[in-house]
Coordinates of C-alpha atoms and ligand atoms in Angstrom, one line a residue:
X4 CA -106.4 -11.8 -66.4
X5 CA -109.5 -9.6 -66.0
X6 CA -109.1 -6.1 -67.1
X7 CA -111.4 -3.1 -66.9
X8 CA -113.2 -2.5 -70.2
X9 CA -113.8 1.2 -71.1
X10 CA -116.3 2.6 -73.5
X11 CA -116.4 6.2 -74.7
X12 CA -119.3 7.9 -76.4
X13 CA -120.9 11.3 -77.0
X14 CA -124.6 11.2 -76.8
X15 CA -127.7 13.4 -77.4
X16 CA -130.5 13.6 -74.9
X17 CA -132.5 10.9 -76.8
X18 CA -129.4 8.6 -76.7
X19 CA -128.6 9.3 -80.3
X20 CA -125.0 8.9 -81.3
X21 CA -125.0 9.0 -85.1
X22 CA -126.8 10.3 -88.2
X23 CA -126.1 9.3 -91.8
X24 CA -122.8 7.7 -90.9
X25 CA -121.6 10.8 -89.1
X26 CA -121.8 12.4 -85.7
X27 CA -125.3 13.9 -85.1
X28 CA -123.9 17.5 -84.8
X29 CA -121.9 17.2 -88.1
X30 CA -120.7 19.5 -89.7
X31 CA -120.3 21.3 -86.4
X32 CA -117.1 20.3 -84.8
X33 CA -116.6 20.0 -81.0
X34 CA -112.8 20.2 -81.0
X35 CA -112.4 20.1 -77.2
X36 CA -114.8 17.1 -77.0
X37 CA -112.6 15.4 -79.6
X38 CA -109.5 16.3 -77.6
X39 CA -111.1 14.6 -74.5
X40 CA -111.7 11.5 -76.6
X41 CA -108.1 11.5 -77.8
X42 CA -106.6 12.1 -74.4
X43 CA -108.7 9.4 -72.7
X44 CA -108.2 6.8 -75.4
X45 CA -104.6 7.5 -76.4
X46 CA -103.0 7.8 -73.0
X47 CA -101.7 4.6 -71.6
X48 CA -101.0 4.5 -67.8
X49 CA -98.0 2.2 -68.4
X50 CA -94.8 3.3 -70.3
X51 CA -94.0 1.3 -73.5
X52 CA -97.6 0.1 -73.9
X53 CA -100.4 1.3 -76.1
X54 CA -104.1 1.4 -75.6
X55 CA -106.5 -0.5 -77.9
X56 CA -109.5 0.9 -79.6
X57 CA -112.2 -1.5 -80.7
X58 CA -114.8 -0.4 -83.2
X59 CA -117.4 -1.6 -85.7
X60 CA -116.9 -1.4 -89.4
X61 CA -119.2 1.7 -89.9
X62 CA -117.4 3.6 -87.1
X63 CA -114.1 2.9 -88.7
X64 CA -115.3 4.3 -92.0
X65 CA -116.9 7.3 -90.3
X66 CA -113.3 8.4 -89.3
X67 CA -111.9 10.7 -92.0
X68 CA -109.3 8.7 -94.0
X69 CA -106.5 11.0 -93.1
X70 CA -107.1 10.2 -89.4
X71 CA -107.1 6.4 -89.8
X72 CA -105.9 4.5 -88.0
X73 CA -106.4 6.5 -84.8
X74 CA -102.8 7.3 -83.9
X75 CA -100.8 6.0 -80.9
X76 CA -103.5 3.3 -80.5
X77 CA -103.9 -0.2 -81.7
X78 CA -107.0 -0.2 -83.9
X79 CA -109.2 -3.3 -84.0
X80 CA -112.2 -3.3 -86.4
X81 CA -115.1 -5.7 -86.0
X82 CA -116.8 -7.2 -89.1
X83 CA -118.5 -10.4 -90.0
X84 CA -118.2 -9.7 -93.7
X85 CA -114.6 -8.5 -94.2
X86 CA -112.0 -11.1 -94.6
X87 CA -109.0 -8.8 -93.9
X88 CA -108.6 -5.6 -91.9
X89 CA -109.6 -2.5 -93.9
X90 CA -106.6 -0.5 -95.2
X91 CA -104.9 1.1 -92.3
X92 CA -106.5 -0.9 -89.5
X93 CA -104.2 -3.1 -87.4
X94 CA -106.5 -6.0 -86.7
X95 CA -109.8 -7.5 -87.8
X96 CA -112.0 -9.5 -85.4
X97 CA -115.2 -11.5 -86.3
X98 CA -117.0 -10.7 -83.0
X99 CA -116.5 -8.9 -79.7
X100 CA -115.2 -11.9 -77.7
X101 CA -112.6 -12.7 -80.4
X102 CA -111.4 -9.0 -80.2
X103 CA -111.0 -9.4 -76.4
X104 CA -109.2 -12.7 -76.9
X105 CA -106.9 -11.1 -79.4
X106 CA -106.1 -8.4 -76.8
X107 CA -105.5 -10.8 -73.9
X108 CA -103.5 -13.4 -75.8
X109 CA -101.8 -12.2 -79.0
X110 CA -101.4 -8.5 -77.9
X111 CA -101.2 -9.0 -74.2
X112 CA -97.6 -7.7 -73.9
X113 CA -98.3 -4.5 -75.9
X114 CA -101.7 -3.5 -74.5
X115 CA -102.6 -1.3 -71.6
X116 CA -106.2 0.0 -71.7
X117 CA -109.1 -1.3 -73.8
X118 CA -111.5 1.3 -75.2
X119 CA -114.7 0.5 -77.1
X120 CA -115.5 3.4 -79.3
X121 CA -118.8 2.4 -81.0
X122 CA -121.1 1.9 -82.6
X123 CA -124.4 0.7 -81.1
X124 CA -123.9 -3.1 -81.0
X125 CA -120.4 -2.8 -79.6
X126 CA -121.6 -0.6 -76.8
X127 CA -124.2 -3.2 -76.1
X128 CA -121.6 -6.0 -76.1
X129 CA -119.4 -3.9 -73.8
X130 CA -122.2 -3.1 -71.4
X131 CA -123.2 -6.8 -71.2
X132 CA -119.7 -8.1 -70.8
X133 CA -118.7 -9.7 -67.5
X134 CA -116.2 -7.8 -65.2
X135 CA -115.7 -4.1 -64.5
X136 CA -116.7 -1.6 -67.1
X137 CA -116.4 2.1 -67.2
X138 CA -118.4 4.3 -69.6
X139 CA -117.1 7.7 -70.4
X140 CA -120.1 9.6 -71.6
X141 CA -120.3 13.1 -73.0
X142 CA -123.9 14.3 -72.5
X143 CA -124.6 16.7 -75.4
X144 CA -127.3 18.9 -74.0
X145 CA -128.9 19.7 -77.4
X146 CA -131.0 17.4 -79.5
X147 CA -130.0 16.6 -83.1
X148 CA -131.7 14.2 -85.5
X149 CA -130.2 10.7 -85.0
X150 CA -130.5 7.3 -86.7
X151 CA -128.1 5.4 -84.4
X152 CA -128.5 5.0 -80.6
X153 CA -126.7 4.1 -77.5
X154 CA -128.4 1.3 -75.5
X155 CA -129.8 2.5 -72.1
X156 CA -127.2 2.8 -69.4
X157 CA -129.2 0.9 -66.8
X158 CA -129.2 2.5 -63.4
X159 CA -129.4 -0.9 -61.7
X160 CA -126.1 -1.9 -63.5
X161 CA -124.1 1.4 -63.7
X162 CA -123.6 4.2 -61.2
X163 CA -122.5 7.7 -62.1
X164 CA -119.2 8.5 -60.4
X165 CA -119.1 11.8 -58.6
X166 CA -115.7 12.6 -60.2
X167 CA -112.9 11.0 -62.2
X168 CA -109.3 12.0 -62.5
X169 CA -108.6 13.9 -65.7
X170 CA -112.3 14.4 -66.5
X171 CA -113.4 18.1 -66.2
X172 CA -116.5 18.3 -64.0
X173 CA -117.7 21.7 -65.2
X174 CA -120.2 22.3 -67.9
X175 CA -118.6 22.7 -71.3
X176 CA -119.6 24.9 -74.2
X177 CA -118.4 25.0 -77.8
X178 CA -120.0 26.4 -80.9
X179 CA -123.1 27.2 -78.9
X180 CA -123.5 23.6 -77.8
X181 CA -123.4 22.8 -74.1
X182 CA -122.2 19.4 -72.9
X183 CA -121.0 17.6 -69.8
X184 CA -118.5 14.8 -69.2
X185 CA -119.7 11.9 -67.1
X186 CA -118.2 8.6 -66.0
X187 CA -120.2 5.5 -65.1
X188 CA -118.9 2.4 -63.5
X189 CA -120.5 -1.0 -63.5
X190 CA -122.0 -2.2 -60.2
X191 CA -120.9 -5.6 -59.1
X192 CA -123.9 -8.0 -59.7
Ligands
NAP7 N1 -121.3 9.7 -80.8 C1 -120.3 8.9 -80.7 O1 -119.6 8.9 -79.7 C2 -120.1 7.8 -81.7 C3 -119.2 6.8 -81.6 C4 -119.0 5.9 -82.6 C5 -119.8 5.9 -83.7 N2 -120.7 6.9 -83.8 C6 -121.6 7.0 -85.0 O2 -122.3 5.8 -85.1 C7 -122.5 5.4 -86.4 C8 -121.8 4.1 -86.6 O3 -122.3 3.1 -85.7 P1 -123.2 1.9 -86.1 O4 -123.8 1.4 -84.8 O5 -124.1 2.3 -87.2 O6 -122.1 0.9 -86.7 P2 -120.8 0.1 -86.1 O7 -121.2 -0.6 -84.9 O8 -119.7 1.1 -86.1 O9 -120.6 -0.8 -87.4 C9 -121.5 -1.8 -87.6 C10 -120.8 -3.0 -88.4 O10 -119.7 -3.4 -87.5 C11 -119.7 -4.8 -87.6 N3 -120.1 -5.3 -86.3 C12 -120.8 -4.7 -85.3 N4 -120.9 -5.5 -84.2 C13 -120.3 -6.7 -84.5 C14 -120.0 -7.9 -83.8 N5 -120.5 -8.0 -82.6 N6 -119.3 -8.8 -84.4 C15 -118.8 -8.6 -85.7 N7 -119.0 -7.5 -86.4 C16 -119.7 -6.6 -85.8 C17 -120.6 -5.2 -88.7 O11 -119.8 -5.1 -89.9 P3 -120.1 -6.0 -91.2 O12 -121.4 -5.4 -91.8 O13 -118.9 -5.7 -92.1 O14 -120.2 -7.4 -90.8 C18 -121.7 -4.2 -88.6 O15 -122.4 -4.0 -89.8 C19 -121.9 6.5 -87.2 O16 -123.0 7.5 -87.5 C20 -120.9 7.1 -86.3 O17 -120.6 8.5 -86.6 C21 -120.9 7.9 -82.9

């Protein structure tokens, strides 16, 4: 079965997504942006199923311990080095394809949507995966210093959707930081 793969990311103008293991705007909190992340990733469209979040080891450990695992979601962590899921995580996978196989075979009956939530190499794996992909991008309209980056969203491979259900189209502002929610969908090649 081929399912849509979703990615979600908040990104600075230079495509920066992280700094020192944190979000670039840390310690500033963008509470409504975080609510958007939670609403999108934690809301299945089918009753009695859960969404899956797939993340790299560093993204897992960037989540405050009290918030791990991300609730109401099946948490899969990718690592080549770990031999067992880190405490609190539901599953460990040695690479992206193994994570997708886990979802489509072992967890098939329980899973609705699949969400890739970072970091860099997972977004790259997602963008280059076959099939339909959607990228939920929060464009942060202020530059912060970053050491981790999102791969380019190639305009020949992804188109910006004019609107998307449940995604506010208007400019947002929190703690003096403006941002905008965008949704991109892969173009059939
Ligand atoms: N702005 C946002 O929306 C957003 C979202 C997520 C994360 N972030 C930020 O991004 C930073 C973390 O991202 P990151 O890119 O540095 O790290 P990451 O992708 O979260 O984690 C990297 C680690 O994950 C494992 N991994 C990654 N790809 C793998 C693969 N294909 N197969 C197997 N294992 C794989 C490896 O773990 P091992 O070394 O254990 O093998 C690798 O060292 C933090 O600053 C975080 O706050 C921001």
